[in-house]
Short mmCIF file of C-alpha atoms and ligand atoms in Angstrom, two decimals:
data_model
loop_
_atom_site.label_atom_id
_atom_site.label_comp_id
_atom_site.label_asym_id
_atom_site.label_seq_id
_atom_site.Cartn_x
_atom_site.Cartn_y
_atom_site.Cartn_z
CA MET A 1 0.00 0.00 0.00
CA GLN A 2 1.73 3.12 -1.26
CA LEU A 3 0.43 5.39 1.51
CA LEU A 4 1.93 3.21 4.24
CA GLU A 5 5.20 2.60 2.40
CA ASP A 6 5.63 6.33 1.89
CA ARG A 7 5.00 6.99 5.57
CA ILE A 8 7.45 4.30 6.66
CA ALA A 9 10.07 5.70 4.27
CA ARG A 10 9.50 9.21 5.65
CA ASP A 11 9.05 8.62 9.39
CA GLY A 12 10.19 5.05 10.16
CA VAL A 13 13.51 4.71 11.97
CA VAL A 14 15.63 1.58 11.53
CA LYS A 15 17.19 0.43 14.79
CA SER A 16 19.78 -2.24 15.39
CA GLY A 17 18.50 -5.79 15.96
CA ASN A 18 16.10 -5.67 12.99
CA VAL A 19 13.70 -3.33 14.76
CA LEU A 20 11.79 -0.65 12.88
CA LYS A 21 10.45 2.19 15.01
CA VAL A 22 7.15 3.59 13.81
CA ASP A 23 6.16 5.23 17.05
CA SER A 24 5.47 8.65 15.55
CA PHE A 25 2.50 7.35 13.54
CA LEU A 26 1.56 3.74 14.29
CA ASN A 27 2.10 2.52 17.83
CA HIS A 28 2.80 5.34 20.26
CA GLN A 29 1.56 8.54 18.66
CA ILE A 30 -1.15 7.36 16.28
CA ASP A 31 -2.18 8.90 12.95
CA ILE A 32 -5.85 8.01 12.88
CA ASP A 33 -6.34 8.98 9.22
CA LEU A 34 -3.61 6.53 8.29
CA LEU A 35 -5.16 3.81 10.47
CA ASP A 36 -8.53 4.53 8.90
CA ALA A 37 -7.00 4.01 5.46
CA LEU A 38 -5.40 0.71 6.58
CA GLY A 39 -8.79 -0.46 7.87
CA ALA A 40 -10.48 0.46 4.59
CA GLU A 41 -7.87 -1.48 2.64
CA TRP A 42 -8.31 -4.66 4.73
CA ALA A 43 -12.09 -4.29 4.36
CA ARG A 44 -11.60 -4.21 0.58
CA LEU A 45 -9.18 -7.14 0.56
CA PHE A 46 -11.35 -9.33 2.81
CA GLN A 47 -14.75 -8.27 1.42
CA ASP A 48 -15.40 -11.85 0.24
CA LYS A 49 -14.98 -13.23 3.79
CA PRO A 50 -17.79 -13.44 6.37
CA ILE A 51 -15.78 -11.81 9.18
CA THR A 52 -17.62 -11.78 12.54
CA LYS A 53 -14.80 -10.63 14.83
CA ILE A 54 -11.33 -9.16 14.75
CA LEU A 55 -8.70 -10.60 17.09
CA THR A 56 -5.49 -8.82 18.01
CA ILE A 57 -2.97 -8.72 20.86
CA GLU A 58 -2.26 -5.97 23.35
CA ALA A 59 -1.01 -3.38 23.29
CA SER A 60 -0.06 -1.99 19.92
CA GLY A 61 -2.51 -4.08 17.89
CA ILE A 62 -5.54 -2.62 19.64
CA GLY A 63 -5.74 0.81 18.00
CA ILE A 64 -5.18 -0.61 14.53
CA ALA A 65 -7.74 -3.37 15.06
CA CYS A 66 -10.36 -0.93 16.40
CA MET A 67 -10.05 1.39 13.41
CA ALA A 68 -10.25 -1.61 11.08
CA ALA A 69 -13.30 -2.93 12.92
CA LEU A 70 -15.24 0.23 12.05
CA HIS A 71 -14.96 -0.84 8.40
CA PHE A 72 -16.15 -4.40 9.11
CA ASP A 73 -18.75 -3.38 11.71
CA VAL A 74 -17.66 -6.19 14.04
CA PRO A 75 -16.30 -6.31 17.61
CA VAL A 76 -12.62 -6.44 18.47
CA VAL A 77 -11.22 -8.94 20.96
CA PHE A 78 -7.68 -8.47 22.15
CA ALA A 79 -5.54 -11.19 23.70
CA LYS A 80 -4.00 -10.21 27.03
CA LYS A 81 -0.42 -10.89 28.00
CA THR A 82 0.05 -12.15 31.53
CA GLN A 83 2.92 -13.52 33.55
CA SER A 84 0.91 -15.19 36.28
CA LEU A 85 -1.50 -17.58 34.68
CA ASN A 86 -4.47 -18.55 36.80
CA LEU A 87 -6.10 -21.27 34.74
CA ASP A 88 -9.77 -21.51 35.64
CA GLY A 89 -10.99 -23.31 32.53
CA GLU A 90 -12.71 -20.19 31.24
CA MET A 91 -9.73 -19.03 29.24
CA LEU A 92 -8.17 -19.90 25.90
CA CYS A 93 -4.43 -19.68 26.46
CA THR A 94 -1.09 -20.12 24.74
CA LYS A 95 2.48 -18.88 24.97
CA ILE A 96 4.02 -16.26 22.69
CA ASP A 97 7.70 -15.31 22.47
CA SER A 98 7.89 -11.54 22.24
CA PHE A 99 10.23 -10.28 19.53
CA THR A 100 10.55 -6.82 21.07
CA HIS A 101 10.66 -7.78 24.77
CA LYS A 102 12.74 -10.95 24.35
CA LYS A 103 10.60 -12.94 26.75
CA THR A 104 7.74 -15.42 26.70
CA PHE A 105 4.26 -14.36 27.72
CA ASP A 106 1.23 -16.43 28.56
CA VAL A 107 -1.52 -15.00 26.39
CA ILE A 108 -5.20 -15.38 27.20
CA VAL A 109 -8.64 -14.69 25.80
CA ALA A 110 -11.86 -15.39 27.70
CA LYS A 111 -13.61 -18.36 26.04
CA ARG A 112 -16.90 -16.53 25.94
CA PHE A 113 -15.56 -13.98 23.45
CA ILE A 114 -14.74 -16.44 20.64
CA SER A 115 -17.27 -19.11 19.72
CA PRO A 116 -17.18 -21.97 17.19
CA ASP A 117 -19.43 -19.91 14.85
CA ASP A 118 -16.94 -17.08 14.61
CA HIS A 119 -15.04 -16.20 11.43
CA ILE A 120 -11.99 -14.37 12.66
CA LEU A 121 -9.73 -11.81 11.03
CA ILE A 122 -6.48 -11.53 12.99
CA ILE A 123 -4.80 -8.12 12.87
CA ASP A 124 -1.44 -6.94 14.20
CA ASP A 125 0.95 -4.05 13.68
CA PHE A 126 4.06 -6.10 12.81
CA LEU A 127 4.88 -9.52 11.45
CA ALA A 128 8.47 -10.65 12.01
CA ASN A 129 9.11 -14.30 12.88
CA GLY A 130 5.40 -14.98 13.16
CA CYS A 131 5.21 -16.00 16.85
CA ALA A 132 2.48 -13.52 17.73
CA LEU A 133 0.25 -14.50 14.81
CA ARG A 134 0.84 -18.23 15.32
CA GLY A 135 -0.20 -17.78 18.97
CA LEU A 136 -3.39 -15.97 17.97
CA ILE A 137 -4.16 -18.68 15.38
CA GLU A 138 -3.74 -21.26 18.15
CA LEU A 139 -6.28 -19.43 20.34
CA VAL A 140 -8.82 -19.34 17.50
CA GLY A 141 -8.23 -23.07 16.96
CA GLN A 142 -8.86 -23.79 20.66
CA ALA A 143 -12.18 -21.97 20.34
CA GLY A 144 -13.14 -24.06 17.29
CA ALA A 145 -13.57 -20.91 15.20
CA VAL A 146 -12.30 -20.22 11.67
CA VAL A 147 -9.30 -18.02 10.81
CA GLU A 148 -10.38 -16.23 7.63
CA GLY A 149 -7.18 -14.28 7.26
CA LEU A 150 -4.39 -12.26 8.76
CA GLY A 151 -4.08 -8.50 8.30
CA VAL A 152 -0.71 -6.97 9.09
CA ALA A 153 0.39 -3.38 8.79
CA VAL A 154 4.16 -3.93 8.45
CA GLU A 155 5.70 -7.29 7.55
CA LYS A 156 9.45 -7.66 7.75
CA GLY A 157 9.65 -10.14 4.90
CA PHE A 158 13.29 -10.97 5.51
CA GLN A 159 12.40 -12.56 8.87
CA GLY A 160 10.29 -15.22 7.16
CA GLY A 161 7.22 -15.38 9.41
CA GLY A 162 4.83 -14.22 6.70
CA ASP A 163 6.00 -16.62 4.04
CA ASP A 164 5.85 -19.48 6.55
CA LEU A 165 2.19 -18.66 7.30
CA ARG A 166 1.38 -18.37 3.58
CA ALA A 167 3.01 -21.75 3.00
CA ARG A 168 0.69 -23.18 5.67
CA GLY A 169 -2.27 -21.91 3.66
CA TYR A 170 -3.18 -18.75 5.56
CA ARG A 171 -4.17 -15.65 3.66
CA VAL A 172 -1.78 -12.95 4.90
CA GLU A 173 -2.47 -9.40 3.72
CA SER A 174 0.45 -7.20 4.77
CA LEU A 175 0.03 -3.60 3.68
CA ALA A 176 3.79 -2.98 3.53
CA ILE A 177 6.41 -5.70 3.21
CA ILE A 178 9.99 -4.73 3.97
CA GLU A 179 12.50 -6.80 2.04
CA SER A 180 15.57 -5.34 3.69
CA MET A 181 16.57 -2.53 6.02
CA ASP A 182 19.85 -1.22 7.27
CA ALA A 183 20.36 0.45 10.64
CA GLU A 184 23.55 2.21 9.62
CA SER A 185 22.29 3.96 6.48
CA GLY A 186 18.62 3.94 7.45
CA ALA A 187 17.77 2.49 4.03
CA ILE A 188 14.48 0.56 3.73
CA CYS A 189 13.59 -1.55 0.65
CA PHE A 190 10.06 -2.76 0.07
CA ARG A 191 8.99 -5.99 -1.63
CA THR A 192 7.41 -5.32 -4.99
CA ALA A 193 4.46 -7.49 -6.00
P1 5GP B 201 6.75 -11.84 15.62
O1 5GP B 201 5.97 -12.49 16.72
O2 5GP B 201 6.12 -11.97 14.28
O3 5GP B 201 8.20 -12.25 15.63
O4 5GP B 201 6.79 -10.28 15.97
C1 5GP B 201 5.60 -9.54 15.91
C2 5GP B 201 5.36 -8.78 17.19
O5 5GP B 201 6.56 -8.18 17.68
C3 5GP B 201 4.38 -7.66 16.93
O6 5GP B 201 3.26 -7.87 17.76
C4 5GP B 201 5.11 -6.37 17.28
O7 5GP B 201 4.51 -5.78 18.39
C5 5GP B 201 6.52 -6.78 17.62
N1 5GP B 201 7.50 -6.38 16.59
C6 5GP B 201 8.22 -7.22 15.78
N2 5GP B 201 9.08 -6.54 15.03
C7 5GP B 201 8.92 -5.24 15.34
C8 5GP B 201 9.56 -4.04 14.87
O8 5GP B 201 10.47 -4.03 14.01
N3 5GP B 201 9.11 -2.86 15.40
C9 5GP B 201 8.13 -2.83 16.34
N4 5GP B 201 7.75 -1.62 16.78
N5 5GP B 201 7.51 -3.94 16.82
C10 5GP B 201 7.91 -5.14 16.31
#
């Protein structure tokens, strides 16, 4: 999506350790017009799918998922990260390795918020190795619901998570795919279709 690529090229900052900072427009300060445009694009791409809910993970997925949900007119459920898991049977739960925090979180969603009739669109801000999205897919599977697709704002294609999910048959719609980036020069190259 040209609008997002242009914004990343203008305001994204490449850090060491394969981290792209987009905190001036996507996940700290938030440009709501940009998020609205991302939501409209996913609504167009997934218009053939009977989406009933959007699932994301706290914290930075929430704003993006909520703006997208306005275009689908469905509720948003966000998975919560917790370090003290109190399993009471009412929760769907899995573990996710955090790329940015370098630790493993237990991640939970209350069972009552995803039912076997649900058709879920999973949305997140970044796709790197794919741990976060695989964890969310696992939660949907535990609920017996259907994953209709995965909507990602920024995929770092060189980390392989997106292509792995596509190879497993998931429809992944990333609105910008970074093929390479360099912390020293700040250069960012996008994948062309
Ligand atoms: P994955 O689980 O696919 O390895 O990483 C995705 C998760 O890590 C996302 O939920 C996102 O919050 C975080 N993440 C991964 N790479 C980056 C990055 O380059 N910049 C930022 N801001 N977050 C990232």
